[in-house]
Coordinates of C-alpha atoms in Angstrom, one line a residue:
X1 CA 91.1 -28.8 117.6
X2 CA 90.8 -32.1 119.5
X3 CA 92.3 -35.6 119.6
X4 CA 89.3 -37.0 117.7
X5 CA 90.6 -35.7 114.4
X6 CA 93.5 -37.5 112.8
X7 CA 95.9 -35.9 110.3
X8 CA 94.2 -35.7 106.9
X9 CA 95.7 -38.2 104.5
X10 CA 96.3 -37.4 100.8
X11 CA 93.3 -38.0 98.5
X12 CA 94.8 -37.2 95.1
X13 CA 98.5 -38.0 95.4
X14 CA 99.5 -40.1 92.3
X15 CA 96.9 -38.4 90.2
X16 CA 97.0 -34.7 90.5
X17 CA 100.7 -34.7 91.6
X18 CA 103.5 -37.3 92.1
X19 CA 103.1 -39.6 95.1
X20 CA 106.9 -40.3 95.4
X21 CA 108.5 -37.7 97.7
X22 CA 111.6 -37.1 95.6
X23 CA 109.7 -36.9 92.4
X24 CA 107.2 -34.5 94.0
X25 CA 109.9 -32.2 95.5
X26 CA 111.7 -32.2 92.1
X27 CA 108.5 -31.3 90.3
X28 CA 107.7 -28.5 92.7
X29 CA 111.2 -27.1 92.5
X30 CA 111.1 -27.1 88.7
X31 CA 107.8 -25.1 88.8
X32 CA 109.1 -22.5 91.2
X33 CA 110.3 -20.1 88.5
X34 CA 110.6 -16.5 89.4
X35 CA 109.5 -14.3 86.4
X36 CA 108.9 -11.0 88.3
X37 CA 110.4 -9.5 91.4
X38 CA 108.6 -10.9 94.5
X39 CA 106.2 -8.9 96.7
X40 CA 104.8 -9.6 100.1
X41 CA 101.2 -10.6 99.3
X42 CA 98.1 -10.1 101.3
X43 CA 96.5 -12.8 99.2
X44 CA 97.2 -15.0 96.2
X45 CA 95.0 -16.7 93.6
X46 CA 96.6 -20.0 92.6
X47 CA 95.2 -22.8 90.3
X48 CA 94.6 -26.3 91.6
X49 CA 94.4 -28.6 88.6
X50 CA 96.8 -31.5 88.0
X51 CA 100.4 -30.3 88.1
X52 CA 100.8 -31.3 84.4
X53 CA 98.3 -28.6 83.5
X54 CA 98.5 -25.8 86.1
X55 CA 101.7 -26.6 88.0
X56 CA 103.8 -24.1 86.0
X57 CA 101.3 -21.2 86.7
X58 CA 101.1 -22.2 90.4
X59 CA 104.9 -22.3 90.7
X60 CA 105.4 -18.9 89.1
X61 CA 102.7 -17.4 91.4
X62 CA 104.4 -18.7 94.5
X63 CA 107.8 -17.7 93.3
X64 CA 106.6 -14.2 92.7
X65 CA 105.7 -13.8 96.4
X66 CA 107.5 -13.6 99.7
X67 CA 105.2 -15.6 101.9
X68 CA 105.1 -15.8 105.7
X69 CA 105.0 -19.0 107.7
X70 CA 101.3 -18.7 108.4
X71 CA 98.9 -19.2 105.5
X72 CA 95.1 -19.3 105.3
X73 CA 94.0 -21.5 102.4
X74 CA 90.5 -20.9 101.0
X75 CA 89.0 -23.3 98.5
X76 CA 85.7 -24.2 96.8
X77 CA 83.8 -27.2 97.9
X78 CA 83.9 -29.6 94.9
X79 CA 82.4 -32.6 96.7
X80 CA 79.3 -31.0 98.2
X81 CA 80.1 -32.6 101.6
X82 CA 80.2 -30.8 104.9
X83 CA 78.9 -27.4 106.1
X84 CA 78.8 -24.4 103.8
X85 CA 81.8 -22.8 105.6
X86 CA 84.0 -25.6 106.8
X87 CA 87.2 -25.1 108.8
X88 CA 89.5 -28.1 108.7
X89 CA 89.9 -29.0 112.4
X90 CA 92.6 -31.6 112.4
X91 CA 96.2 -31.3 113.7
X92 CA 97.9 -31.7 110.3
X93 CA 97.7 -32.5 106.6
X94 CA 99.8 -35.3 105.3
X95 CA 101.4 -35.2 101.9
X96 CA 104.2 -37.3 100.4
X97 CA 106.6 -34.6 101.7
X98 CA 105.5 -35.2 105.3
X99 CA 103.2 -33.4 107.7
X100 CA 102.0 -29.8 107.2
X101 CA 100.9 -28.5 110.5
X102 CA 97.5 -26.9 111.1
X103 CA 97.7 -23.4 112.7
X104 CA 95.7 -24.0 115.8
X105 CA 95.9 -20.4 117.0
X106 CA 94.6 -19.1 113.7
X107 CA 91.8 -21.7 113.6
X108 CA 90.7 -20.5 117.0
X109 CA 90.7 -16.9 115.9
X110 CA 88.7 -17.7 112.8
X111 CA 86.1 -19.6 114.7
X112 CA 85.7 -16.6 117.0
X113 CA 85.5 -14.1 114.2
X114 CA 83.6 -15.7 111.4
X115 CA 79.9 -16.1 111.8
X116 CA 78.7 -19.5 110.5
X117 CA 82.1 -21.1 110.3
X118 CA 82.1 -24.6 111.6
X119 CA 84.9 -27.0 112.4
X120 CA 84.1 -29.8 109.9
X121 CA 86.5 -32.3 108.3
X122 CA 83.9 -33.8 105.9
X123 CA 84.3 -31.0 103.4
X124 CA 88.0 -31.6 103.3
X125 CA 88.5 -35.4 103.3
X126 CA 88.2 -35.8 99.5
X127 CA 88.7 -32.2 98.4
X128 CA 91.7 -31.6 96.1
X129 CA 91.8 -27.8 96.0
X130 CA 93.7 -27.4 99.3
X131 CA 95.7 -30.5 99.0
X132 CA 97.5 -29.6 95.7
X133 CA 98.7 -26.3 97.2
X134 CA 100.4 -28.0 100.2
X135 CA 103.5 -29.4 98.5
X136 CA 104.2 -25.9 97.0
X137 CA 104.0 -24.4 100.4
X138 CA 106.1 -27.1 102.1
X139 CA 108.9 -26.7 99.6
X140 CA 108.7 -22.9 99.2
X141 CA 108.0 -22.0 102.9
X142 CA 109.6 -24.7 105.2
X143 CA 107.9 -24.7 108.5
X144 CA 104.6 -23.3 107.1
X145 CA 101.5 -23.6 109.2
X146 CA 98.1 -23.6 107.5
X147 CA 94.5 -23.1 108.2
X148 CA 92.0 -24.2 105.6
X149 CA 88.4 -23.1 104.9
X150 CA 86.2 -24.8 102.3
X151 CA 83.5 -22.4 100.9
X152 CA 80.4 -24.1 99.6
X153 CA 78.1 -21.0 99.5
X154 CA 77.8 -18.2 96.9
X155 CA 75.6 -15.7 98.8
X156 CA 77.3 -12.3 98.6
X157 CA 76.4 -11.2 102.1
X158 CA 77.8 -14.4 103.6
X159 CA 81.0 -14.0 101.6
X160 CA 81.4 -10.4 102.9
X161 CA 80.9 -11.7 106.5
X162 CA 83.5 -14.4 105.8
X163 CA 86.0 -11.8 104.4
X164 CA 85.4 -9.4 107.3
X165 CA 86.0 -12.1 109.8
X166 CA 89.1 -13.3 108.1
X167 CA 90.5 -9.8 108.2
X168 CA 89.8 -9.5 111.9
X169 CA 91.4 -12.9 112.6
X170 CA 94.6 -12.1 110.6
X171 CA 94.8 -8.7 112.3
X172 CA 94.7 -10.5 115.6
X173 CA 97.9 -12.5 115.0
X174 CA 101.3 -11.4 116.3
X175 CA 102.9 -12.8 113.2
X176 CA 102.1 -11.9 109.5
X177 CA 99.9 -14.3 107.6
X178 CA 98.7 -14.5 103.9
X179 CA 95.6 -15.8 102.2
X180 CA 95.9 -18.3 99.3
X181 CA 92.7 -18.8 97.3
X182 CA 92.8 -22.1 95.4
X183 CA 90.8 -21.6 92.2
X184 CA 90.8 -22.4 88.5
X185 CA 89.2 -20.1 86.0
X186 CA 86.6 -20.8 83.3
X187 CA 85.9 -24.5 82.4
X188 CA 85.3 -26.4 79.2
X189 CA 84.7 -23.8 76.5
X190 CA 87.0 -22.9 73.7
X191 CA 90.2 -21.0 74.5
X192 CA 88.9 -17.7 73.1
X193 CA 85.6 -17.8 75.0
X194 CA 87.5 -18.8 78.2
X195 CA 89.8 -15.9 77.8
X196 CA 87.0 -13.4 77.2
X197 CA 85.1 -14.6 80.3
X198 CA 88.3 -14.8 82.4
X199 CA 89.2 -11.2 81.4
X200 CA 85.9 -10.1 83.0
X201 CA 86.6 -11.9 86.2
X202 CA 90.3 -10.9 86.3
X203 CA 89.4 -7.2 85.7
X204 CA 87.3 -7.3 88.9
X205 CA 90.1 -9.1 90.8
X206 CA 92.7 -6.5 89.6
X207 CA 90.3 -3.8 90.6
X208 CA 90.0 -5.3 94.1
X209 CA 86.2 -5.4 93.6
X210 CA 84.6 -8.4 95.3
X211 CA 81.1 -7.3 94.3
X212 CA 82.2 -6.8 90.7
X213 CA 83.7 -10.3 90.7
X214 CA 80.5 -11.8 92.1
X215 CA 78.4 -9.9 89.6
X216 CA 80.6 -10.8 86.6
X217 CA 80.6 -14.6 87.4
X218 CA 76.9 -14.8 87.8
X219 CA 76.0 -12.4 85.0
X220 CA 78.3 -14.0 82.4
X221 CA 78.1 -17.6 83.5
X222 CA 81.8 -17.9 84.3
X223 CA 82.6 -21.3 85.7
X224 CA 85.4 -20.0 88.0
X225 CA 85.1 -22.7 90.6
X226 CA 86.7 -20.7 93.4
X227 CA 85.0 -17.4 92.8
X228 CA 83.2 -17.5 96.2
X229 CA 86.5 -17.8 98.2
X230 CA 88.0 -15.2 96.0
X231 CA 85.2 -12.7 96.8
X232 CA 85.8 -13.3 100.5
X233 CA 89.6 -12.9 100.0
X234 CA 89.1 -9.6 98.1
X235 CA 86.9 -8.4 100.9
X236 CA 89.5 -9.3 103.5
X237 CA 92.4 -7.9 101.4
X238 CA 90.9 -4.5 101.1
X239 CA 90.3 -4.3 104.9
X240 CA 93.9 -5.4 105.4
X241 CA 95.2 -2.5 103.3
X242 CA 95.8 -4.1 99.9
X243 CA 95.7 -1.6 97.0
X244 CA 97.2 -3.5 94.1
X245 CA 96.6 -6.8 92.2
X246 CA 98.4 -8.2 89.2
X247 CA 98.3 -11.3 87.1
X248 CA 101.6 -13.3 87.2
X249 CA 100.6 -15.9 84.7
X250 CA 97.7 -17.1 82.6
X251 CA 97.5 -20.4 80.8
X252 CA 95.0 -23.1 79.8
X253 CA 94.9 -26.9 79.4
X254 CA 95.0 -26.7 75.6
X255 CA 98.5 -25.5 75.8
X256 CA 99.4 -29.0 77.1
X257 CA 96.8 -31.2 75.2
X258 CA 96.7 -29.3 71.9
X259 CA 92.9 -29.2 72.1
X260 CA 91.7 -25.6 72.3
X261 CA 88.0 -26.4 71.9
X262 CA 87.4 -27.6 75.5
X263 CA 89.9 -26.0 77.9
X264 CA 90.2 -25.2 81.5
X265 CA 92.1 -22.0 82.2
X266 CA 94.4 -21.0 85.0
X267 CA 95.5 -17.7 86.4
X268 CA 98.0 -16.7 89.1
X269 CA 97.3 -13.4 90.8
X270 CA 99.0 -11.4 93.6
X271 CA 97.1 -9.0 95.8
X272 CA 99.3 -6.7 97.9
X273 CA 100.1 -3.3 99.3
X274 CA 102.1 -1.3 96.8
X275 CA 104.0 0.5 99.6
X276 CA 104.8 -2.8 101.4

C-alpha cells in the first residue's frame, strides 16, 4: 500500500514458536496431522497460543482444510494500539521461513468495501495473533498471499458491517479466498468451567449464528479473545453461502501443564458449504 511501509518483522519468534527456520518447519509439519477428510472452507477458527499449547489443534485444523492461495486473516487486538479496524498495509510479513506476501488486490477491495477500515500498521507491529498463523500457512499453502485485519471493537452493528464488507470483497476476487479467524477460547478458569463456557460459544459458531455468539460471550462472560472477528467472519460466511460448521479439535493448556485449575482452551473450527 505504499513504499513507506516496510515488511513487518517477527515479534514473537523464539517465544511463541521456534525462531530457527528448520526447527520451525519441522514443528509445523509435525502438527499438520489430518484427522478428518478435508473440506474447502469459507472460514476457519484457529488458536494462536504458543505452539507448545495450541500448535496441535492449529495443525489439525489446517490439515482438515483445502485452502486457496489467498487468505484473509482476522484477529483481535491484544495490544490496544491502532485504529479499531486496522488493515495491515505493508508489502509482506517476515517469519523465520521467509516473506509472506500481502495480497495488495484484496487489501484494496477491503478498503473499498468495509466502512471504517483503515490502513494502519500500529495495531499489527506487536500483535501475535496473526503472526503465529503465518508459518502454518507458509508450509501448508506455498505461495500464499494474505491480508490481515485487527479487530479492536465489539459493537455488533460494526461487526456486521465488517462481515458484510468482507463478503463483498471476497466475492469481487477472480480467485477463491478463505477467512482465518485467529482466536483462543475461554481463559484462566478451571477446565470444567472453560468447557461449559466454550460449549455455549461453539454452539453459536456451529449454528452459524453471529448474533448468538456475540450474545453468549457478553451474557456469560466468556473470555474468547477473538469473538469479535469471529462474529464478523460468521456474518461473511453466511453471505458467501456457508451452511455447515464443525469442530475439528478442542484442547486446553492443562493437557500440557497438568494444571486444570487455570487453563486457556483452544478450538479448531471449519465453516464451509456442505455441497462444495
